[in-house]
Amino acid sequence: MSSAIDDVMDRAKAYRWKMGSLAPAADWLCLAAAPAFALMALLTGVLDGSSPDLLCSASRASPWSGMAVMYAFMSLFHTVPWLRLISGRQSQWRR
């Protein structure tokens, strides 16, 4: 039984080491979301062909509906890593 527990502990240590080595990449990767969504909002707003509007009733269309607005909100929601970087604070879970 002791060897089974030791094996599990060794695997847990290896997993923590592996994830620890990937953490800096994940920290920088999370910074890519906000600019990517902002670019998608811009491109969707500028290059929108409006072909789905032909199938839908335009009389009940809300100004808050549409892919460009959704991408803009997603970009806004993903600004937290940028705000942390600008303020110089580390994330709570990385202590």
PDB file of N, CA and C in Angstrom:
ATOM      1  N   MET A   1       0.820  -1.187   0.000  1.00  0.00           N
ATOM      2  CA  MET A   1       0.000   0.000   0.000  1.00  0.00           C
ATOM      3  C   MET A   1       0.862   1.247   0.000  1.00  0.00           C
ATOM      4  N   SER A   2       1.958   1.204   0.689  1.00  0.00           N
ATOM      5  CA  SER A   2       2.842   2.353   0.774  1.00  0.00           C
ATOM      6  C   SER A   2       3.430   2.711  -0.590  1.00  0.00           C
ATOM      7  N   SER A   3       3.752   1.707  -1.387  1.00  0.00           N
ATOM      8  CA  SER A   3       4.317   1.992  -2.711  1.00  0.00           C
ATOM      9  C   SER A   3       3.282   2.620  -3.640  1.00  0.00           C
ATOM     10  N   ALA A   4       2.013   2.275  -3.482  1.00  0.00           N
ATOM     11  CA  ALA A   4       0.963   2.879  -4.294  1.00  0.00           C
ATOM     12  C   ALA A   4       0.803   4.361  -3.946  1.00  0.00           C
ATOM     13  N   ILE A   5       0.880   4.683  -2.668  1.00  0.00           N
ATOM     14  CA  ILE A   5       0.785   6.081  -2.234  1.00  0.00           C
ATOM     15  C   ILE A   5       2.007   6.855  -2.711  1.00  0.00           C
ATOM     16  N   ASP A   6       3.177   6.239  -2.617  1.00  0.00           N
ATOM     17  CA  ASP A   6       4.396   6.900  -3.099  1.00  0.00           C
ATOM     18  C   ASP A   6       4.329   7.162  -4.596  1.00  0.00           C
ATOM     19  N   ASP A   7       3.765   6.202  -5.326  1.00  0.00           N
ATOM     20  CA  ASP A   7       3.618   6.366  -6.775  1.00  0.00           C
ATOM     21  C   ASP A   7       2.690   7.533  -7.099  1.00  0.00           C
ATOM     22  N   VAL A   8       1.581   7.631  -6.378  1.00  0.00           N
ATOM     23  CA  VAL A   8       0.637   8.735  -6.585  1.00  0.00           C
ATOM     24  C   VAL A   8       1.305  10.064  -6.239  1.00  0.00           C
ATOM     25  N   MET A   9       2.061  10.094  -5.149  1.00  0.00           N
ATOM     26  CA  MET A   9       2.751  11.318  -4.744  1.00  0.00           C
ATOM     27  C   MET A   9       3.803  11.727  -5.786  1.00  0.00           C
ATOM     28  N   ASP A  10       4.522  10.749  -6.332  1.00  0.00           N
ATOM     29  CA  ASP A  10       5.510  11.055  -7.365  1.00  0.00           C
ATOM     30  C   ASP A  10       4.844  11.624  -8.612  1.00  0.00           C
ATOM     31  N   ARG A  11       3.708  11.038  -8.995  1.00  0.00           N
ATOM     32  CA  ARG A  11       2.979  11.562 -10.157  1.00  0.00           C
ATOM     33  C   ARG A  11       2.459  12.965  -9.898  1.00  0.00           C
ATOM     34  N   ALA A  12       1.990  13.219  -8.677  1.00  0.00           N
ATOM     35  CA  ALA A  12       1.492  14.556  -8.331  1.00  0.00           C
ATOM     36  C   ALA A  12       2.621  15.578  -8.382  1.00  0.00           C
ATOM     37  N   LYS A  13       3.812  15.207  -7.875  1.00  0.00           N
ATOM     38  CA  LYS A  13       4.961  16.115  -7.934  1.00  0.00           C
ATOM     39  C   LYS A  13       5.359  16.393  -9.378  1.00  0.00           C
ATOM     40  N   ALA A  14       5.362  15.373 -10.215  1.00  0.00           N
ATOM     41  CA  ALA A  14       5.715  15.547 -11.625  1.00  0.00           C
ATOM     42  C   ALA A  14       4.698  16.438 -12.326  1.00  0.00           C
ATOM     43  N   TYR A  15       3.434  16.266 -12.003  1.00  0.00           N
ATOM     44  CA  TYR A  15       2.391  17.096 -12.612  1.00  0.00           C
ATOM     45  C   TYR A  15       2.546  18.550 -12.193  1.00  0.00           C
ATOM     46  N   ARG A  16       2.795  18.783 -10.888  1.00  0.00           N
ATOM     47  CA  ARG A  16       2.987  20.155 -10.410  1.00  0.00           C
ATOM     48  C   ARG A  16       4.206  20.794 -11.064  1.00  0.00           C
ATOM     49  N   TRP A  17       5.287  20.043 -11.253  1.00  0.00           N
ATOM     50  CA  TRP A  17       6.479  20.581 -11.895  1.00  0.00           C
ATOM     51  C   TRP A  17       6.182  20.925 -13.349  1.00  0.00           C
ATOM     52  N   LYS A  18       5.461  20.034 -14.024  1.00  0.00           N
ATOM     53  CA  LYS A  18       5.116  20.270 -15.431  1.00  0.00           C
ATOM     54  C   LYS A  18       4.225  21.499 -15.564  1.00  0.00           C
ATOM     55  N   MET A  19       3.219  21.621 -14.732  1.00  0.00           N
ATOM     56  CA  MET A  19       2.320  22.771 -14.795  1.00  0.00           C
ATOM     57  C   MET A  19       3.040  24.051 -14.372  1.00  0.00           C
ATOM     58  N   GLY A  20       3.956  23.932 -13.430  1.00  0.00           N
ATOM     59  CA  GLY A  20       4.726  25.096 -13.013  1.00  0.00           C
ATOM     60  C   GLY A  20       5.590  25.621 -14.133  1.00  0.00           C
ATOM     61  N   SER A  21       6.109  24.745 -14.979  1.00  0.00           N
ATOM     62  CA  SER A  21       6.939  25.191 -16.093  1.00  0.00           C
ATOM     63  C   SER A  21       6.097  25.796 -17.211  1.00  0.00           C
ATOM     64  N   LEU A  22       4.805  25.483 -17.259  1.00  0.00           N
ATOM     65  CA  LEU A  22       3.922  26.051 -18.280  1.00  0.00           C
ATOM     66  C   LEU A  22       3.229  27.334 -17.823  1.00  0.00           C
ATOM     67  N   ALA A  23       3.294  27.634 -16.533  1.00  0.00           N
ATOM     68  CA  ALA A  23       2.576  28.790 -15.994  1.00  0.00           C
ATOM     69  C   ALA A  23       3.000  30.113 -16.631  1.00  0.00           C
ATOM     70  N   PRO A  24       4.291  30.380 -16.846  1.00  0.00           N
ATOM     71  CA  PRO A  24       4.635  31.653 -17.502  1.00  0.00           C
ATOM     72  C   PRO A  24       4.050  31.784 -18.904  1.00  0.00           C
ATOM     73  N   ALA A  25       4.005  30.692 -19.641  1.00  0.00           N
ATOM     74  CA  ALA A  25       3.405  30.738 -20.979  1.00  0.00           C
ATOM     75  C   ALA A  25       1.918  31.036 -20.884  1.00  0.00           C
ATOM     76  N   ALA A  26       1.255  30.439 -19.907  1.00  0.00           N
ATOM     77  CA  ALA A  26      -0.178  30.694 -19.722  1.00  0.00           C
ATOM     78  C   ALA A  26      -0.429  32.135 -19.308  1.00  0.00           C
ATOM     79  N   ASP A  27       0.477  32.698 -18.491  1.00  0.00           N
ATOM     80  CA  ASP A  27       0.325  34.094 -18.090  1.00  0.00           C
ATOM     81  C   ASP A  27       0.388  35.015 -19.301  1.00  0.00           C
ATOM     82  N   TRP A  28       1.282  34.746 -20.217  1.00  0.00           N
ATOM     83  CA  TRP A  28       1.396  35.599 -21.407  1.00  0.00           C
ATOM     84  C   TRP A  28       0.303  35.289 -22.420  1.00  0.00           C
ATOM     85  N   LEU A  29      -0.141  34.040 -22.485  1.00  0.00           N
ATOM     86  CA  LEU A  29      -1.194  33.673 -23.430  1.00  0.00           C
ATOM     87  C   LEU A  29      -2.517  34.333 -23.085  1.00  0.00           C
ATOM     88  N   CYS A  30      -2.798  34.521 -21.802  1.00  0.00           N
ATOM     89  CA  CYS A  30      -4.065  35.147 -21.413  1.00  0.00           C
ATOM     90  C   CYS A  30      -4.122  36.601 -21.859  1.00  0.00           C
ATOM     91  N   LEU A  31      -2.968  37.209 -22.149  1.00  0.00           N
ATOM     92  CA  LEU A  31      -2.952  38.590 -22.635  1.00  0.00           C
ATOM     93  C   LEU A  31      -3.395  38.690 -24.096  1.00  0.00           C
ATOM     94  N   ALA A  32      -3.446  37.574 -24.790  1.00  0.00           N
ATOM     95  CA  ALA A  32      -3.810  37.592 -26.206  1.00  0.00           C
ATOM     96  C   ALA A  32      -5.315  37.682 -26.432  1.00  0.00           C
ATOM     97  N   ALA A  33      -6.120  37.363 -25.436  1.00  0.00           N
ATOM     98  CA  ALA A  33      -7.573  37.293 -25.642  1.00  0.00           C
ATOM     99  C   ALA A  33      -8.181  38.658 -25.932  1.00  0.00           C
ATOM    100  N   ALA A  34      -7.880  39.661 -25.134  1.00  0.00           N
ATOM    101  CA  ALA A  34      -8.512  40.981 -25.305  1.00  0.00           C
ATOM    102  C   ALA A  34      -8.196  41.597 -26.661  1.00  0.00           C
ATOM    103  N   PRO A  35      -6.925  41.640 -27.090  1.00  0.00           N
ATOM    104  CA  PRO A  35      -6.665  42.206 -28.421  1.00  0.00           C
ATOM    105  C   PRO A  35      -7.271  41.382 -29.556  1.00  0.00           C
ATOM    106  N   ALA A  36      -7.308  40.069 -29.385  1.00  0.00           N
ATOM    107  CA  ALA A  36      -7.890  39.221 -30.427  1.00  0.00           C
ATOM    108  C   ALA A  36      -9.379  39.499 -30.586  1.00  0.00           C
ATOM    109  N   PHE A  37     -10.096  39.593 -29.461  1.00  0.00           N
ATOM    110  CA  PHE A  37     -11.528  39.886 -29.540  1.00  0.00           C
ATOM    111  C   PHE A  37     -11.783  41.306 -30.035  1.00  0.00           C
ATOM    112  N   ALA A  38     -10.923  42.258 -29.661  1.00  0.00           N
ATOM    113  CA  ALA A  38     -11.085  43.635 -30.152  1.00  0.00           C
ATOM    114  C   ALA A  38     -10.896  43.684 -31.668  1.00  0.00           C
ATOM    115  N   LEU A  39      -9.913  42.963 -32.171  1.00  0.00           N
ATOM    116  CA  LEU A  39      -9.700  42.902 -33.620  1.00  0.00           C
ATOM    117  C   LEU A  39     -10.875  42.227 -34.315  1.00  0.00           C
ATOM    118  N   MET A  40     -11.402  41.164 -33.725  1.00  0.00           N
ATOM    119  CA  MET A  40     -12.559  40.487 -34.317  1.00  0.00           C
ATOM    120  C   MET A  40     -13.779  41.399 -34.321  1.00  0.00           C
ATOM    121  N   ALA A  41     -13.956  42.203 -33.255  1.00  0.00           N
ATOM    122  CA  ALA A  41     -15.072  43.154 -33.219  1.00  0.00           C
ATOM    123  C   ALA A  41     -14.914  44.198 -34.311  1.00  0.00           C
ATOM    124  N   LEU A  42     -13.702  44.702 -34.463  1.00  0.00           N
ATOM    125  CA  LEU A  42     -13.449  45.704 -35.495  1.00  0.00           C
ATOM    126  C   LEU A  42     -13.682  45.145 -36.890  1.00  0.00           C
ATOM    127  N   LEU A  43     -13.127  43.974 -37.156  1.00  0.00           N
ATOM    128  CA  LEU A  43     -13.293  43.366 -38.480  1.00  0.00           C
ATOM    129  C   LEU A  43     -14.742  42.997 -38.759  1.00  0.00           C
ATOM    130  N   THR A  44     -15.435  42.491 -37.749  1.00  0.00           N
ATOM    131  CA  THR A  44     -16.841  42.129 -37.947  1.00  0.00           C
ATOM    132  C   THR A  44     -17.687  43.364 -38.183  1.00  0.00           C
ATOM    133  N   GLY A  45     -17.386  44.439 -37.453  1.00  0.00           N
ATOM    134  CA  GLY A  45     -18.142  45.679 -37.633  1.00  0.00           C
ATOM    135  C   GLY A  45     -17.895  46.331 -38.974  1.00  0.00           C
ATOM    136  N   VAL A  46     -16.645  46.266 -39.445  1.00  0.00           N
ATOM    137  CA  VAL A  46     -16.294  46.916 -40.711  1.00  0.00           C
ATOM    138  C   VAL A  46     -16.660  46.043 -41.902  1.00  0.00           C
ATOM    139  N   LEU A  47     -16.395  44.767 -41.812  1.00  0.00           N
ATOM    140  CA  LEU A  47     -16.571  43.871 -42.958  1.00  0.00           C
ATOM    141  C   LEU A  47     -17.861  43.065 -42.919  1.00  0.00           C
ATOM    142  N   ASP A  48     -18.787  43.416 -42.049  1.00  0.00           N
ATOM    143  CA  ASP A  48     -20.029  42.648 -41.909  1.00  0.00           C
ATOM    144  C   ASP A  48     -20.831  42.716 -43.193  1.00  0.00           C
ATOM    145  N   GLY A  49     -21.088  41.551 -43.764  1.00  0.00           N
ATOM    146  CA  GLY A  49     -21.846  41.495 -45.003  1.00  0.00           C
ATOM    147  C   GLY A  49     -23.341  41.579 -44.792  1.00  0.00           C
ATOM    148  N   SER A  50     -23.798  41.442 -43.571  1.00  0.00           N
ATOM    149  CA  SER A  50     -25.206  41.501 -43.195  1.00  0.00           C
ATOM    150  C   SER A  50     -26.074  40.483 -43.913  1.00  0.00           C
ATOM    151  N   SER A  51     -25.504  39.382 -44.328  1.00  0.00           N
ATOM    152  CA  SER A  51     -26.310  38.357 -44.984  1.00  0.00           C
ATOM    153  C   SER A  51     -27.287  37.673 -44.026  1.00  0.00           C
ATOM    154  N   PRO A  52     -26.960  37.463 -42.742  1.00  0.00           N
ATOM    155  CA  PRO A  52     -27.968  36.857 -41.867  1.00  0.00           C
ATOM    156  C   PRO A  52     -29.179  37.765 -41.656  1.00  0.00           C
ATOM    157  N   ASP A  53     -29.014  39.081 -41.823  1.00  0.00           N
ATOM    158  CA  ASP A  53     -30.140  39.987 -41.646  1.00  0.00           C
ATOM    159  C   ASP A  53     -31.224  39.766 -42.697  1.00  0.00           C
ATOM    160  N   LEU A  54     -30.864  39.194 -43.821  1.00  0.00           N
ATOM    161  CA  LEU A  54     -31.859  38.916 -44.853  1.00  0.00           C
ATOM    162  C   LEU A  54     -32.839  37.841 -44.397  1.00  0.00           C
ATOM    163  N   LEU A  55     -32.378  36.959 -43.530  1.00  0.00           N
ATOM    164  CA  LEU A  55     -33.220  35.872 -43.056  1.00  0.00           C
ATOM    165  C   LEU A  55     -34.026  36.253 -41.817  1.00  0.00           C
ATOM    166  N   CYS A  56     -33.584  37.276 -41.111  1.00  0.00           N
ATOM    167  CA  CYS A  56     -34.228  37.673 -39.854  1.00  0.00           C
ATOM    168  C   CYS A  56     -35.045  38.940 -40.059  1.00  0.00           C
ATOM    169  N   SER A  57     -35.965  39.145 -39.161  1.00  0.00           N
ATOM    170  CA  SER A  57     -36.779  40.349 -39.213  1.00  0.00           C
ATOM    171  C   SER A  57     -35.959  41.528 -38.720  1.00  0.00           C
ATOM    172  N   ALA A  58     -35.734  42.505 -39.557  1.00  0.00           N
ATOM    173  CA  ALA A  58     -34.930  43.671 -39.188  1.00  0.00           C
ATOM    174  C   ALA A  58     -35.729  44.654 -38.336  1.00  0.00           C
ATOM    175  N   SER A  59     -37.043  44.515 -38.300  1.00  0.00           N
ATOM    176  CA  SER A  59     -37.845  45.472 -37.548  1.00  0.00           C
ATOM    177  C   SER A  59     -37.675  45.314 -36.039  1.00  0.00           C
ATOM    178  N   ARG A  60     -37.360  44.101 -35.582  1.00  0.00           N
ATOM    179  CA  ARG A  60     -37.192  43.865 -34.148  1.00  0.00           C
ATOM    180  C   ARG A  60     -35.725  43.752 -33.753  1.00  0.00           C
ATOM    181  N   ALA A  61     -34.824  44.136 -34.604  1.00  0.00           N
ATOM    182  CA  ALA A  61     -33.401  43.999 -34.313  1.00  0.00           C
ATOM    183  C   ALA A  61     -32.976  45.018 -33.265  1.00  0.00           C
ATOM    184  N   SER A  62     -32.263  44.550 -32.284  1.00  0.00           N
ATOM    185  CA  SER A  62     -31.759  45.403 -31.218  1.00  0.00           C
ATOM    186  C   SER A  62     -30.361  45.882 -31.572  1.00  0.00           C
ATOM    187  N   PRO A  63     -30.003  47.094 -31.170  1.00  0.00           N
ATOM    188  CA  PRO A  63     -28.634  47.535 -31.420  1.00  0.00           C
ATOM    189  C   PRO A  63     -27.610  46.747 -30.606  1.00  0.00           C
ATOM    190  N   TRP A  64     -28.068  46.009 -29.584  1.00  0.00           N
ATOM    191  CA  TRP A  64     -27.173  45.204 -28.762  1.00  0.00           C
ATOM    192  C   TRP A  64     -26.990  43.794 -29.309  1.00  0.00           C
ATOM    193  N   SER A  65     -27.689  43.461 -30.370  1.00  0.00           N
ATOM    194  CA  SER A  65     -27.510  42.139 -30.963  1.00  0.00           C
ATOM    195  C   SER A  65     -26.500  42.259 -32.088  1.00  0.00           C
ATOM    196  N   GLY A  66     -25.794  41.207 -32.303  1.00  0.00           N
ATOM    197  CA  GLY A  66     -24.810  41.196 -33.374  1.00  0.00           C
ATOM    198  C   GLY A  66     -23.462  40.702 -32.879  1.00  0.00           C
ATOM    199  N   MET A  67     -22.707  40.205 -33.808  1.00  0.00           N
ATOM    200  CA  MET A  67     -21.414  39.622 -33.462  1.00  0.00           C
ATOM    201  C   MET A  67     -20.404  40.680 -33.047  1.00  0.00           C
ATOM    202  N   ALA A  68     -20.409  41.842 -33.667  1.00  0.00           N
ATOM    203  CA  ALA A  68     -19.439  42.878 -33.316  1.00  0.00           C
ATOM    204  C   ALA A  68     -19.611  43.313 -31.863  1.00  0.00           C
ATOM    205  N   VAL A  69     -20.858  43.464 -31.418  1.00  0.00           N
ATOM    206  CA  VAL A  69     -21.114  43.848 -30.026  1.00  0.00           C
ATOM    207  C   VAL A  69     -20.667  42.732 -29.085  1.00  0.00           C
ATOM    208  N   MET A  70     -20.928  41.491 -29.454  1.00  0.00           N
ATOM    209  CA  MET A  70     -20.512  40.371 -28.624  1.00  0.00           C
ATOM    210  C   MET A  70     -18.989  40.336 -28.494  1.00  0.00           C
ATOM    211  N   TYR A  71     -18.271  40.508 -29.601  1.00  0.00           N
ATOM    212  CA  TYR A  71     -16.808  40.514 -29.550  1.00  0.00           C
ATOM    213  C   TYR A  71     -16.292  41.695 -28.737  1.00  0.00           C
ATOM    214  N   ALA A  72     -16.942  42.835 -28.829  1.00  0.00           N
ATOM    215  CA  ALA A  72     -16.521  43.999 -28.048  1.00  0.00           C
ATOM    216  C   ALA A  72     -16.687  43.724 -26.552  1.00  0.00           C
ATOM    217  N   PHE A  73     -17.814  43.127 -26.156  1.00  0.00           N
ATOM    218  CA  PHE A  73     -18.005  42.783 -24.750  1.00  0.00           C
ATOM    219  C   PHE A  73     -16.998  41.731 -24.289  1.00  0.00           C
ATOM    220  N   MET A  74     -16.720  40.751 -25.120  1.00  0.00           N
ATOM    221  CA  MET A  74     -15.740  39.729 -24.752  1.00  0.00           C
ATOM    222  C   MET A  74     -14.357  40.347 -24.585  1.00  0.00           C
ATOM    223  N   SER A  75     -14.024  41.289 -25.445  1.00  0.00           N
ATOM    224  CA  SER A  75     -12.754  41.989 -25.305  1.00  0.00           C
ATOM    225  C   SER A  75     -12.704  42.754 -23.991  1.00  0.00           C
ATOM    226  N   LEU A  76     -13.796  43.399 -23.644  1.00  0.00           N
ATOM    227  CA  LEU A  76     -13.871  44.139 -22.381  1.00  0.00           C
ATOM    228  C   LEU A  76     -13.717  43.204 -21.184  1.00  0.00           C
ATOM    229  N   PHE A  77     -14.383  42.056 -21.222  1.00  0.00           N
ATOM    230  CA  PHE A  77     -14.314  41.120 -20.104  1.00  0.00           C
ATOM    231  C   PHE A  77     -12.936  40.480 -19.964  1.00  0.00           C
ATOM    232  N   HIS A  78     -12.165  40.416 -21.049  1.00  0.00           N
ATOM    233  CA  HIS A  78     -10.841  39.806 -20.999  1.00  0.00           C
ATOM    234  C   HIS A  78      -9.728  40.823 -20.764  1.00  0.00           C
ATOM    235  N   THR A  79     -10.045  42.015 -20.302  1.00  0.00           N
ATOM    236  CA  THR A  79      -9.014  43.014 -20.030  1.00  0.00           C
ATOM    237  C   THR A  79      -8.397  42.864 -18.638  1.00  0.00           C
ATOM    238  N   VAL A  80      -8.923  41.982 -17.807  1.00  0.00           N
ATOM    239  CA  VAL A  80      -8.410  41.829 -16.436  1.00  0.00           C
ATOM    240  C   VAL A  80      -6.906  41.508 -16.411  1.00  0.00           C
ATOM    241  N   PRO A  81      -6.394  40.573 -17.216  1.00  0.00           N
ATOM    242  CA  PRO A  81      -4.942  40.340 -17.183  1.00  0.00           C
ATOM    243  C   PRO A  81      -4.140  41.585 -17.574  1.00  0.00           C
ATOM    244  N   TRP A  82      -4.661  42.369 -18.505  1.00  0.00           N
ATOM    245  CA  TRP A  82      -3.970  43.603 -18.892  1.00  0.00           C
ATOM    246  C   TRP A  82      -3.969  44.603 -17.744  1.00  0.00           C
ATOM    247  N   LEU A  83      -5.085  44.705 -17.038  1.00  0.00           N
ATOM    248  CA  LEU A  83      -5.159  45.626 -15.909  1.00  0.00           C
ATOM    249  C   LEU A  83      -4.209  45.197 -14.792  1.00  0.00           C
ATOM    250  N   ARG A  84      -4.104  43.885 -14.558  1.00  0.00           N
ATOM    251  CA  ARG A  84      -3.143  43.390 -13.570  1.00  0.00           C
ATOM    252  C   ARG A  84      -1.715  43.705 -13.990  1.00  0.00           C
ATOM    253  N   LEU A  85      -1.415  43.520 -15.268  1.00  0.00           N
ATOM    254  CA  LEU A  85      -0.069  43.794 -15.771  1.00  0.00           C
ATOM    255  C   LEU A  85       0.266  45.279 -15.627  1.00  0.00           C
ATOM    256  N   ILE A  86      -0.682  46.129 -15.971  1.00  0.00           N
ATOM    257  CA  ILE A  86      -0.460  47.569 -15.880  1.00  0.00           C
ATOM    258  C   ILE A  86      -0.291  48.012 -14.431  1.00  0.00           C
ATOM    259  N   SER A  87      -1.102  47.446 -13.536  1.00  0.00           N
ATOM    260  CA  SER A  87      -1.030  47.851 -12.134  1.00  0.00           C
ATOM    261  C   SER A  87       0.153  47.213 -11.408  1.00  0.00           C
ATOM    262  N   GLY A  88       0.766  46.190 -12.004  1.00  0.00           N
ATOM    263  CA  GLY A  88       1.918  45.540 -11.387  1.00  0.00           C
ATOM    264  C   GLY A  88       1.562  44.498 -10.358  1.00  0.00           C
ATOM    265  N   ARG A  89       0.296  44.155 -10.243  1.00  0.00           N
ATOM    266  CA  ARG A  89      -0.136  43.156  -9.265  1.00  0.00           C
ATOM    267  C   ARG A  89      -0.027  41.761  -9.843  1.00  0.00           C
ATOM    268  N   GLN A  90       0.311  40.813  -8.993  1.00  0.00           N
ATOM    269  CA  GLN A  90       0.301  39.404  -9.364  1.00  0.00           C
ATOM    270  C   GLN A  90      -1.091  38.857  -9.125  1.00  0.00           C
ATOM    271  N   SER A  91      -1.442  37.810  -9.832  1.00  0.00           N
ATOM    272  CA  SER A  91      -2.745  37.199  -9.607  1.00  0.00           C
ATOM    273  C   SER A  91      -2.764  36.513  -8.245  1.00  0.00           C
ATOM    274  N   GLN A  92      -3.934  36.356  -7.689  1.00  0.00           N
ATOM    275  CA  GLN A  92      -4.093  35.837  -6.332  1.00  0.00           C
ATOM    276  C   GLN A  92      -3.603  34.396  -6.200  1.00  0.00           C
ATOM    277  N   TRP A  93      -3.769  33.586  -7.230  1.00  0.00           N
ATOM    278  CA  TRP A  93      -3.449  32.160  -7.106  1.00  0.00           C
ATOM    279  C   TRP A  93      -1.970  31.877  -7.305  1.00  0.00           C
ATOM    280  N   ARG A  94      -1.183  32.852  -7.709  1.00  0.00           N
ATOM    281  CA  ARG A  94       0.238  32.617  -8.000  1.00  0.00           C
ATOM    282  C   ARG A  94       1.147  32.922  -6.810  1.00  0.00           C
ATOM    283  N   ARG A  95       0.613  33.095  -5.622  1.00  0.00           N
ATOM    284  CA  ARG A  95       1.448  33.427  -4.462  1.00  0.00           C
ATOM    285  C   ARG A  95       2.367  32.338  -4.066  1.00  0.00           C
TER     286      ARG A  95
END
